Amino acid sequence: MEYILKNNSKSNFTSISNAFLNDTDLSLSAKGLGSLLLSKPKDWVVNPHQLSKEFHIGRDTIRKYINELIVNGYMYKSKYVIFAKKGEQSVFYHISDCKEKLYNEVILKEMEEQSLQLPLPVTESPSTDLPLTITPLTENPSLTKDNIYKENNIQKNTTTNLDDYLNTYLDKQTKATLLKVFPLISLNKFIKLYNRCLEEKKAGYTNNINACLILAAQNRWTFRTDTQTLTSTDDKISKVLTSKVLYFESLYKEAGVNYNE
């Protein structure tokens, strides 16, 4: 006897991944809200205040379920700043029943666009000699948290393998994406690539190391700190030589000595 009776209708239905529905990290309420949102049209705007009024649920409760979906990778709160009039919505959400689809088509794209739109830094260019100053951390960062503790370059610890490093410095989704676009990456290559991305962030060329790392692994990122440092070094040498030439030229004219002297 069948206990689960499904409607095989070919219209007015929603197809949702079983991976989402069976995710044990999500509460039943979060799955319910997520399923409801996934049944809406693609251009339907998620408005927590409106959802609260429609279902007679407190706004804090709605935001709790939304945050649960965000933390588990099924929802994303856009970082674009929308200048809206008072009472108009300025924050927008994206949702998918596939974490990888949401990350690749929305999150990574937004991080790339934000990185490309950053103004050039006016500070002195950093050195390309990457000092290796700290050992890997044990805490695994979340996708939604800023990587505050990554302001120092990482170094290789011979007792740690690549997987440990990836788990330490990358969130699960970034790790999965990196291994997908660069499956043969080695520990030394990862450390070098990550540190170069860190220099890009310090110089102001990107505001997200993870996005820079993925793009660099795909050979889609131009490391401007490298070029700027070389140019800066050449300019410095040129200025020093020019100043010395001008000094001796002036000394020769002022002293009235002959060429040999």
XYZ file of C-alpha atoms in Angstrom:
261
model
C 0.000 0.000 0.000
C 1.208 3.527 -0.800
C 1.533 5.877 2.107
C 3.003 8.823 0.198
C 0.532 9.871 -2.492
C 2.043 12.263 -5.006
C 0.271 14.416 -7.529
C 1.777 13.782 -10.966
C 0.431 17.024 -12.365
C 2.515 18.585 -15.140
C 1.454 22.130 -14.296
C 1.259 24.343 -11.227
C 3.911 22.452 -9.273
C 7.378 23.127 -7.803
C 10.431 20.903 -8.208
C 12.716 21.015 -5.139
C 15.916 19.058 -4.550
C 15.684 16.207 -2.045
C 19.132 17.244 -0.780
C 17.555 20.475 0.459
C 14.460 18.825 1.901
C 16.490 16.124 3.680
C 19.239 18.422 4.993
C 19.424 17.598 8.704
C 21.092 20.947 9.459
C 17.866 22.763 8.598
C 14.880 22.947 10.905
C 11.453 21.974 9.640
C 10.401 25.634 9.763
C 13.381 26.765 7.670
C 12.650 24.043 5.117
C 9.029 25.156 5.014
C 9.945 28.800 4.441
C 12.565 27.803 1.872
C 10.093 25.588 -0.011
C 7.547 28.385 -0.053
C 10.071 30.872 -1.455
C 11.260 28.367 -4.065
C 7.690 28.064 -5.310
C 7.613 31.759 -6.211
C 8.529 33.207 -9.653
C 12.214 33.972 -10.345
C 11.703 37.732 -10.063
C 9.722 37.539 -6.823
C 11.350 39.775 -4.188
C 11.865 38.248 -0.740
C 10.527 40.731 1.785
C 10.792 39.595 5.453
C 8.334 42.255 6.608
C 5.728 41.148 4.070
C 6.235 37.467 4.964
C 5.738 38.335 8.631
C 2.411 40.039 7.881
C 1.202 37.347 5.487
C 1.817 34.401 7.815
C 1.213 36.224 11.110
C 4.715 35.390 12.344
C 6.992 37.803 14.156
C 9.668 39.488 12.065
C 12.377 38.181 14.392
C 11.127 34.634 13.775
C 11.128 35.132 9.993
C 14.660 36.540 10.129
C 15.711 33.586 12.278
C 14.618 31.150 9.549
C 16.206 33.316 6.853
C 19.504 33.408 8.764
C 19.320 29.633 9.142
C 19.021 29.281 5.361
C 21.891 31.754 4.865
C 24.237 30.012 7.313
C 23.601 26.652 5.644
C 24.324 28.008 2.167
C 20.844 27.995 0.614
C 20.219 31.720 0.833
C 22.337 34.809 0.245
C 21.879 38.390 1.362
C 23.196 40.631 -1.399
C 25.959 43.026 -0.389
C 24.988 45.581 -3.010
C 23.938 48.883 -1.447
C 20.600 49.962 -2.884
C 19.663 53.581 -2.273
C 15.932 53.490 -1.683
C 13.344 55.937 -0.463
C 11.981 55.614 3.034
C 9.754 52.565 3.254
C 11.208 50.936 0.129
C 13.235 47.749 0.246
C 17.010 48.222 0.065
C 18.242 44.694 0.908
C 17.652 41.760 -1.441
C 17.922 38.010 -0.960
C 18.668 35.106 -3.309
C 17.604 31.520 -2.574
C 18.280 28.154 -4.212
C 17.826 24.518 -3.287
C 21.356 23.942 -4.671
C 24.238 25.473 -2.707
C 26.705 25.212 -5.598
C 24.349 26.950 -8.028
C 23.781 29.830 -5.605
C 27.508 30.197 -4.935
C 28.643 30.058 -8.564
C 25.865 32.097 -10.165
C 25.245 34.727 -7.497
C 27.812 34.931 -4.703
C 30.989 34.456 -6.729
C 29.720 36.733 -9.495
C 28.894 39.497 -7.016
C 32.281 39.178 -5.298
C 34.022 39.382 -8.688
C 32.084 42.486 -9.707
C 32.791 44.188 -6.385
C 36.504 43.420 -6.704
C 36.676 44.860 -10.228
C 34.877 48.021 -9.168
C 37.276 48.916 -6.345
C 39.288 52.151 -6.905
C 43.049 51.930 -7.293
C 44.884 52.341 -3.985
C 46.823 55.524 -3.275
C 49.032 53.905 -0.659
C 52.582 52.740 -1.209
C 52.721 49.424 -3.024
C 53.555 46.383 -0.885
C 56.571 44.149 -1.313
C 56.198 40.908 -3.253
C 58.494 39.117 -0.818
C 55.858 37.392 1.246
C 56.935 37.015 4.882
C 55.678 33.768 6.359
C 54.780 34.761 9.872
C 51.992 32.621 11.341
C 50.913 29.038 11.516
C 47.481 27.901 10.307
C 44.526 28.495 12.556
C 42.250 25.731 13.720
C 38.950 27.550 13.435
C 37.091 27.073 10.166
C 35.598 30.415 8.969
C 32.012 30.839 7.814
C 31.109 32.061 4.354
C 29.157 34.938 5.847
C 31.932 36.156 8.159
C 34.729 38.524 7.234
C 38.110 36.816 7.378
C 39.481 39.227 9.967
C 42.153 36.877 11.250
C 43.690 36.403 7.790
C 45.581 39.690 7.773
C 48.939 37.882 8.057
C 50.441 35.601 5.456
C 50.282 31.860 5.985
C 53.258 29.553 6.093
C 53.810 25.890 5.388
C 53.874 23.488 8.289
C 55.460 20.203 7.237
C 53.204 18.260 9.600
C 50.026 19.562 7.955
C 48.567 18.387 4.652
C 46.673 20.308 1.988
C 43.246 19.312 3.275
C 44.032 20.695 6.742
C 45.075 23.999 5.222
C 41.964 24.248 3.070
C 39.752 23.479 6.063
C 41.558 26.110 8.121
C 41.576 29.021 5.700
C 38.540 28.373 3.496
C 34.867 27.785 4.129
C 33.359 24.554 2.782
C 31.887 26.082 -0.368
C 35.074 27.915 -1.366
C 37.102 24.765 -0.749
C 34.775 22.702 -2.938
C 34.871 25.322 -5.708
C 38.677 25.584 -5.570
C 39.129 21.827 -5.862
C 36.648 21.790 -8.736
C 38.428 24.476 -10.788
C 41.943 23.385 -9.729
C 41.775 19.678 -8.759
C 45.563 19.191 -8.942
C 46.500 22.106 -6.699
C 49.388 21.346 -4.332
C 49.996 22.626 -0.810
C 52.856 24.900 -1.918
C 50.773 26.249 -4.806
C 47.834 26.972 -2.502
C 50.018 28.823 0.021
C 51.660 30.892 -2.707
C 48.350 31.659 -4.408
C 46.582 32.503 -1.146
C 49.371 34.826 -0.004
C 49.345 36.641 -3.347
C 45.579 37.121 -3.006
C 46.173 38.430 0.501
C 48.588 41.022 -0.886
C 45.909 42.060 -3.393
C 43.481 42.615 -0.508
C 46.013 44.599 1.518
C 46.738 46.806 -1.512
C 43.010 47.441 -2.024
C 42.563 45.562 -5.305
C 39.978 43.162 -3.857
C 37.757 43.106 -0.796
C 37.292 39.343 -0.753
C 40.193 36.903 -0.671
C 38.019 33.890 -1.531
C 36.745 35.446 -4.750
C 40.272 36.481 -5.720
C 41.551 32.963 -4.974
C 38.953 31.234 -7.156
C 39.483 33.645 -10.047
C 43.274 33.288 -9.741
C 42.951 29.483 -9.785
C 41.041 29.874 -13.067
C 43.738 32.218 -14.458
C 41.117 34.974 -14.581
C 42.814 37.326 -12.106
C 45.673 39.712 -12.902
C 47.851 40.308 -9.848
C 48.349 44.054 -9.940
C 50.541 44.158 -6.831
C 53.255 42.247 -8.738
C 53.261 44.722 -11.644
C 53.031 47.752 -9.402
C 55.946 46.587 -7.231
C 58.205 46.039 -10.228
C 57.327 49.454 -11.597
C 57.875 51.029 -8.202
C 61.300 49.362 -7.863
C 62.401 50.528 -11.316
C 61.243 54.061 -10.567
C 63.126 54.064 -7.275
C 66.402 52.975 -8.911
C 65.917 55.530 -11.680
C 65.356 58.334 -9.166
C 68.464 57.391 -7.169
C 70.677 57.283 -10.259
C 69.228 60.530 -11.586
C 69.846 62.333 -8.299
C 73.460 61.130 -8.201
C 74.111 62.226 -11.790
C 72.609 65.646 -11.127
C 74.646 65.986 -7.935
C 77.973 65.314 -9.617
C 77.032 67.433 -12.613
C 76.282 70.347 -10.295
C 79.475 69.726 -8.302
C 81.540 69.761 -11.503
C 80.034 73.066 -12.620
C 80.339 74.741 -9.211
C 83.880 73.595 -8.425
C 85.254 74.374 -11.858
C 87.454 71.270 -11.758
C 88.509 69.396 -14.836
C 86.827 66.233 -16.029
C 89.388 63.792 -14.564
C 89.187 65.361 -11.107
